XYZ file of C-alpha atoms in Angstrom:
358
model
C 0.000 0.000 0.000
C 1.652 3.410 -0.902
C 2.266 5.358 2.124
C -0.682 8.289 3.250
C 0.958 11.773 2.623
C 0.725 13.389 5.789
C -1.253 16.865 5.818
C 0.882 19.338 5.844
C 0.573 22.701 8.023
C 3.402 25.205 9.304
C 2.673 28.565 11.051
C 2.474 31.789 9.074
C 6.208 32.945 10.105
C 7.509 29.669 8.388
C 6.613 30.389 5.071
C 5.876 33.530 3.562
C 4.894 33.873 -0.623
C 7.927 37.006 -0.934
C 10.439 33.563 -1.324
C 8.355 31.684 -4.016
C 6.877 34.497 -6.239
C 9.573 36.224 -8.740
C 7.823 39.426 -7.688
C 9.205 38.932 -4.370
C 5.542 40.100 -3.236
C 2.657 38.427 -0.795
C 2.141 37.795 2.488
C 1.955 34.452 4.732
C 1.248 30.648 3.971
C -1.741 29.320 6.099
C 0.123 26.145 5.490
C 2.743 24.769 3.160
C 3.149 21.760 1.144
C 5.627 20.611 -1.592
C 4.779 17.612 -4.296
C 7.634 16.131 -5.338
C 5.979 13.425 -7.681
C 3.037 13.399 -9.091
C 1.723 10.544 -6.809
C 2.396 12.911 -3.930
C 0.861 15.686 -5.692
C -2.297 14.082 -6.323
C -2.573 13.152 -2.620
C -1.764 16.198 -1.022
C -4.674 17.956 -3.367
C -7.730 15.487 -2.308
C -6.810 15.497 1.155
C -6.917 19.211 1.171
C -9.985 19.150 -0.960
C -11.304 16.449 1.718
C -10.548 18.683 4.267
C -12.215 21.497 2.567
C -8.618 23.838 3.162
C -8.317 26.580 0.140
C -5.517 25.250 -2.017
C -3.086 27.139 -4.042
C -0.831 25.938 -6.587
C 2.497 26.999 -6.646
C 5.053 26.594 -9.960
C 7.703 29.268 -10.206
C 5.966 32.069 -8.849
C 6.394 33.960 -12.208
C 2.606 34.507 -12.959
C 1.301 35.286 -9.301
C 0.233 38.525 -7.531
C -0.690 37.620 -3.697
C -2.176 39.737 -1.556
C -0.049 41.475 1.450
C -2.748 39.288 3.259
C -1.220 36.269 2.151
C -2.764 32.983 1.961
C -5.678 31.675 4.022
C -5.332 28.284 3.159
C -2.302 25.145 1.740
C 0.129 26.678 -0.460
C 1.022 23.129 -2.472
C 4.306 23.905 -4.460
C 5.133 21.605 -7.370
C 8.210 20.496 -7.554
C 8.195 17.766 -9.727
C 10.980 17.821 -12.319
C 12.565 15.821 -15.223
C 11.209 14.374 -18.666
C 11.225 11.547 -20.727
C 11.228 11.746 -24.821
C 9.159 9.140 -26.647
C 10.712 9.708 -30.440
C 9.346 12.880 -31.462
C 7.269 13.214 -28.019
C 8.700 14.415 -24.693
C 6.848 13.871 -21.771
C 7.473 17.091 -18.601
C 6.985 17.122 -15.657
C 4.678 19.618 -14.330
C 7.494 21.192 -11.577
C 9.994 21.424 -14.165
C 11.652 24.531 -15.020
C 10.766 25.987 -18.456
C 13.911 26.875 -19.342
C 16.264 24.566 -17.941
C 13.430 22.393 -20.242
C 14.253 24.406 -23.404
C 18.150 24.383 -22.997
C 18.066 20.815 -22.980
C 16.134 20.649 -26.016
C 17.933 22.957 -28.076
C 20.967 21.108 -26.749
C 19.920 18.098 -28.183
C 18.395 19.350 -31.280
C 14.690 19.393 -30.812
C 12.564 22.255 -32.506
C 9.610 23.720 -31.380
C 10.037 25.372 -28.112
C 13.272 27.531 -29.022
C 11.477 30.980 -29.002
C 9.793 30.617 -25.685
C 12.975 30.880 -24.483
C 13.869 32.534 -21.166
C 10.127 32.624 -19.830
C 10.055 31.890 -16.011
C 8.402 29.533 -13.947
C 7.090 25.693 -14.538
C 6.118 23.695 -17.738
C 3.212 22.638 -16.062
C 1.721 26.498 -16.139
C 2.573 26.920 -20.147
C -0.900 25.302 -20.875
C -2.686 26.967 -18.378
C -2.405 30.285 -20.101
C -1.084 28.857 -23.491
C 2.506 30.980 -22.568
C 3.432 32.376 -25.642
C 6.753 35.097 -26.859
C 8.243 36.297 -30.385
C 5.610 34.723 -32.541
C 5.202 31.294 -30.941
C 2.776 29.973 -28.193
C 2.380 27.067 -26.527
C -0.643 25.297 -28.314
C 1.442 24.691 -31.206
C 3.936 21.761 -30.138
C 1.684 20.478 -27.127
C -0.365 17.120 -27.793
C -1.868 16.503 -24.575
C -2.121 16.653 -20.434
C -1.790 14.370 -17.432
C -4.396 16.052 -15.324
C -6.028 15.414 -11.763
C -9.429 16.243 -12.264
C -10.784 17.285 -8.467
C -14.166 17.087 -8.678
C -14.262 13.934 -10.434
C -10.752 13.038 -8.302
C -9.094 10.836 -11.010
C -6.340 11.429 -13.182
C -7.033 11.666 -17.150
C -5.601 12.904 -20.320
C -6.404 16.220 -21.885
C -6.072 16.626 -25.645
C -4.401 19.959 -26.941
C -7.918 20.088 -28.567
C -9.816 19.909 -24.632
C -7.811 22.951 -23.593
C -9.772 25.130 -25.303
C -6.895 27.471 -25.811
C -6.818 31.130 -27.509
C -4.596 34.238 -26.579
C -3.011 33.719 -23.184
C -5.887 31.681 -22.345
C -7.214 28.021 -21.913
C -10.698 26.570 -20.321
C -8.309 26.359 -17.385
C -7.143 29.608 -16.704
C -8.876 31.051 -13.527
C -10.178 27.651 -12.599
C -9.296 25.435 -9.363
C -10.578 22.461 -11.699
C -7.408 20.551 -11.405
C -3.582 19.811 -11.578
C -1.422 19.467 -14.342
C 0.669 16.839 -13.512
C 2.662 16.701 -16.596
C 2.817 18.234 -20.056
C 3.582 15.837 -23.424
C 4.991 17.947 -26.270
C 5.597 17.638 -29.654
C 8.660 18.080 -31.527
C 10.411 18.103 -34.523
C 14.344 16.884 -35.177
C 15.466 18.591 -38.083
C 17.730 20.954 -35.494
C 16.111 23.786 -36.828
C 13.300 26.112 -35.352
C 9.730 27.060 -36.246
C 9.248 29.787 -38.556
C 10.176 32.761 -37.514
C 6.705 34.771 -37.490
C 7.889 37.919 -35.121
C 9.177 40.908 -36.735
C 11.386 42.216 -34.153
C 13.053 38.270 -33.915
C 13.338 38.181 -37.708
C 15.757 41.308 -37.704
C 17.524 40.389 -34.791
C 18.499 36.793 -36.678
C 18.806 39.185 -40.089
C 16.466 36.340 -41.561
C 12.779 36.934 -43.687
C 9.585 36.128 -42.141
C 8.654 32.504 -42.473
C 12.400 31.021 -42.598
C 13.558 28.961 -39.919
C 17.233 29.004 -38.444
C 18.900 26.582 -36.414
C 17.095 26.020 -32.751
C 20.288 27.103 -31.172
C 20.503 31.041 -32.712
C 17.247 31.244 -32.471
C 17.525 30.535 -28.731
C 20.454 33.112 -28.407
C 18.722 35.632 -30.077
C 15.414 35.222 -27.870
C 17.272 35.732 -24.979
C 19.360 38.056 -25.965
C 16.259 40.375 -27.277
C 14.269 39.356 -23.535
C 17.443 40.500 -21.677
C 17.228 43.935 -23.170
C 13.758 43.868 -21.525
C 14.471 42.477 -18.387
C 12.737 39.484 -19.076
C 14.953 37.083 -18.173
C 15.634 36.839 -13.902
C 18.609 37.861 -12.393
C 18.228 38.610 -9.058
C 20.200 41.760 -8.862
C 18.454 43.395 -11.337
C 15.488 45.125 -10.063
C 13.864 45.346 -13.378
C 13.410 41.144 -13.011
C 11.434 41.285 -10.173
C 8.686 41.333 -12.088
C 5.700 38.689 -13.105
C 7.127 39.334 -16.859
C 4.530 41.451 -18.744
C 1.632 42.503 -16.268
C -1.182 43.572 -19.176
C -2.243 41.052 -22.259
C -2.442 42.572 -25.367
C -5.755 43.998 -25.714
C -8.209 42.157 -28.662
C -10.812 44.618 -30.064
C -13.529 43.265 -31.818
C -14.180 43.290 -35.587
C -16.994 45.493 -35.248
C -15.255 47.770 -32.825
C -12.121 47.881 -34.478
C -12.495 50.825 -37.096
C -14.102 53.396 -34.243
C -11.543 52.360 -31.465
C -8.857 52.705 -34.717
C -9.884 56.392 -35.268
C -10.282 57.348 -31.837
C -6.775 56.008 -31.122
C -5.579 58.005 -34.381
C -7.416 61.297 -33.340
C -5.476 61.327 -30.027
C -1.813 60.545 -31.543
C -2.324 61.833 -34.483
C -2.436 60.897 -38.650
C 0.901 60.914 -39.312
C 1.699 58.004 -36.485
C 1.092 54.266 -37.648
C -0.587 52.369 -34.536
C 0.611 48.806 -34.855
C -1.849 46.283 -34.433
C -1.862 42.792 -35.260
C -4.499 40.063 -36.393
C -6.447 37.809 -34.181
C -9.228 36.044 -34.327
C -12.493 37.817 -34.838
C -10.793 41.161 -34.841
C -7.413 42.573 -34.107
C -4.541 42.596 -31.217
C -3.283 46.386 -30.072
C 0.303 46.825 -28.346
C -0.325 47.339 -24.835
C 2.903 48.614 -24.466
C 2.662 51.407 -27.341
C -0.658 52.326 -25.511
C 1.080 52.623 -22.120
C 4.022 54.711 -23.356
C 1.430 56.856 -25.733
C -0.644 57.397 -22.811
C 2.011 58.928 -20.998
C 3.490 56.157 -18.919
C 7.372 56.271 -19.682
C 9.749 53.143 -18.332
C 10.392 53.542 -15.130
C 7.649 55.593 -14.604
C 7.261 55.334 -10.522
C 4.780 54.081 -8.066
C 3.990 54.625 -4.335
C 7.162 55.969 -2.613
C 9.096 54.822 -5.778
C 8.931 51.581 -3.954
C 7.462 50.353 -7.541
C 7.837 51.234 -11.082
C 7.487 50.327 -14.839
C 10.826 48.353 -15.580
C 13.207 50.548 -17.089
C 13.952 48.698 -19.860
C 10.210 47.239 -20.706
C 6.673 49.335 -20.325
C 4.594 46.261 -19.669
C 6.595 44.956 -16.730
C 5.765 46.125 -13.647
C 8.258 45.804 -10.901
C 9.171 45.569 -7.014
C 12.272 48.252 -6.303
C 12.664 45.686 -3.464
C 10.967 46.708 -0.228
C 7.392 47.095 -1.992
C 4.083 45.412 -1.086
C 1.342 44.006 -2.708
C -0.952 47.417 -2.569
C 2.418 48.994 -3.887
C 2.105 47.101 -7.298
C -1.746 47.346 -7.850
C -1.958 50.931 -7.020
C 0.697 51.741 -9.971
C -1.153 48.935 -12.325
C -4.730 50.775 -11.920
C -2.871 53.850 -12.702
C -1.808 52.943 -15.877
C -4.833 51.056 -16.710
C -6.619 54.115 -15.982
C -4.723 56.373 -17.920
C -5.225 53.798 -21.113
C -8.800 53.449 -20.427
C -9.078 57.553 -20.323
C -6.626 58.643 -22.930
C -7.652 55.200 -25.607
C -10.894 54.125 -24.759
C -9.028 50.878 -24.534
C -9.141 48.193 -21.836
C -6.151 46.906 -20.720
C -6.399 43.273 -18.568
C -3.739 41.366 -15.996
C -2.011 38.553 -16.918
C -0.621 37.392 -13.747
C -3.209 35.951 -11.279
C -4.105 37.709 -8.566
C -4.617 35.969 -5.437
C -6.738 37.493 -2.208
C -6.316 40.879 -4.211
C -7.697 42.828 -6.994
C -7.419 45.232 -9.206
């Protein structure tokens, strides 16, 4: 008989969410757990389920906003780790690190996954909110799922196809249905990348839109064009402590698209081109042209300047390192405001924000 996971619980000055978020932001733990197999995992969410405990689920940290309140409840972190490859399939581990994932593909030649490159946190979050950087997104190499369904409490497969995904989004996102336990890819062998789709990425590699370039320059280039944005962590850079970019790219319907258009023209002006790109049933704006355009510079400051825009990125928001919680959201309703009153335009969080709100 496998042996019963004991329930876990610590006091609040034990574990605090500053140490496991890359924002370096949120208050105390209830109680703490960590999963490090999937087995374990599975156990240590249907006894808290059982036990009717609040349960959060914790990867990297990377995509998390908690509360100065903390926690209330089991903070489960999943720290599962290591893959196996099946041919052209790779099976993940839900705890594994994303990157540390992609360097070991690229190393060995794999394609697919090269331009998500440098993204924080765990492979078992990618799906949640189909991750996606420099033309690429998540939906496109995964096949399928392990996933502990609560409410039913068994484990089954989800198909690419089940996910439901679209931008930044899946029928998961914002759910407590389950756990991703692990996360099967495909891939392809040829040692070269996808298609390079994003213009900025094309320039950098001095390639055309559509070719494809070995997975290794393609990696370099990634994170050599995220550095420049602070995207990638390094913990004495200020500008990384950050949940990468705070606002989604705002989608305007079809039939809104020519008034919000004009209305975005008669502020800035005819003679200045507002980029916009297509998505389904309508079009995608820049977030980060409609920050800066609304008057929101990098490094534009926060509360006490205990916050600010990165410096090197408008869409990351970021802890000067003794912020809180009410720091960061004050500064990201302020520039959601200002977009909102200058645009007309809506911008939305991308992190998740837990026991606070925006």
């Amino acid at each position: 008989m496998p042996r019963t996971v004991p329930f876990p619980a610590v006091t609040p000055t034990q574990t605090t969410l500053t140490d496991h978020t890359t924002l370096r932001l949120g208050g105390p733990a209830r109680a703490f757990a960590e999963a490090t197999s999937a087995d374990v995992l599975v156990k240590l969410v249907a006894q808290a389920d059982e036990a009717g405990e609040q349960v959060l689920l914790l990867g990297g940290g990377s995509n998390l906003v908690v509360g100065d309140a903390g926690f209330d409840g089991t903070v489960i972190k999943i720290s599962t780790s290591g893959w196996q490859r099946d041919g052209d399939f790779v099976d993940v581990a839900a705890g594994q690190n994303w990157d540390e994932f992609v360097e070991s593909m690229v190393t060995e030649g794999l394609g697919g996954v090269e331009c998500l490159s440098g993204i924080p946190g765990s492979v078992g979050a990618t799906p949640i909110q189909n991750v996606g950087a420099y033309g690429c997104e998540i939906s496109e190499t995964l096949v399928s799922i392990e996933f502990y369904d609560r409410a039913a409490r068994e484990v089954r497969t989800m198909s690419a196809a089940d996910l439901g995904f679209a931008y930044r989004a899946s029928v998961l996102k914002g759910t407590d249905a389950g756990v991703v336990l692990s996360v099967r890819f495909a891939l392809t062998p040829d040692g070269l990348s996808v298609p390079i789709r994003y213009a900025e990425l094309a320039r950098t590699l001095g390639v055309e839109i559509g070719e494809r370039v070995p997975v290794a320059q393609a990696r370099e280039a990634v994170l050599g064009l995220r550095r420049g944005k602070g995207m990638v962590l390094e913990a004495a850079d200020h500008d990384t402590w950050s949940a990468g970019s705070f606002f989604t790219n705002p989608i305007i319907p079809a039939e809104r698209a020519d008034v919000v258009r004009a209305h975005i023209t008669s502020v800035v002006g005819d003679d200045v081109r507002v980029p916009e790109y297509p998505a389904d049933n309508g079009v995608k704006l820049s977030a980060a042209w409609l920050i800066e355009r609304a008057g929101f510079a990098k490094g534009h400051q926060g509360p006490g300047g205990r916050v600010s825009l990165s410096t090197k990125h408008t869409l990351a928001l970021t802890n000067r390192g003794d912020a809180s919680t009410k720091d960061l959201l004050t500064l990201a309703a302020e520039v959601r405001d200002g977009v909102r009153e200058r645009f007309g335009v809506e911008l939305h969080p991308e992190p998740l924000l837990i026991n606070c709100h925006l």
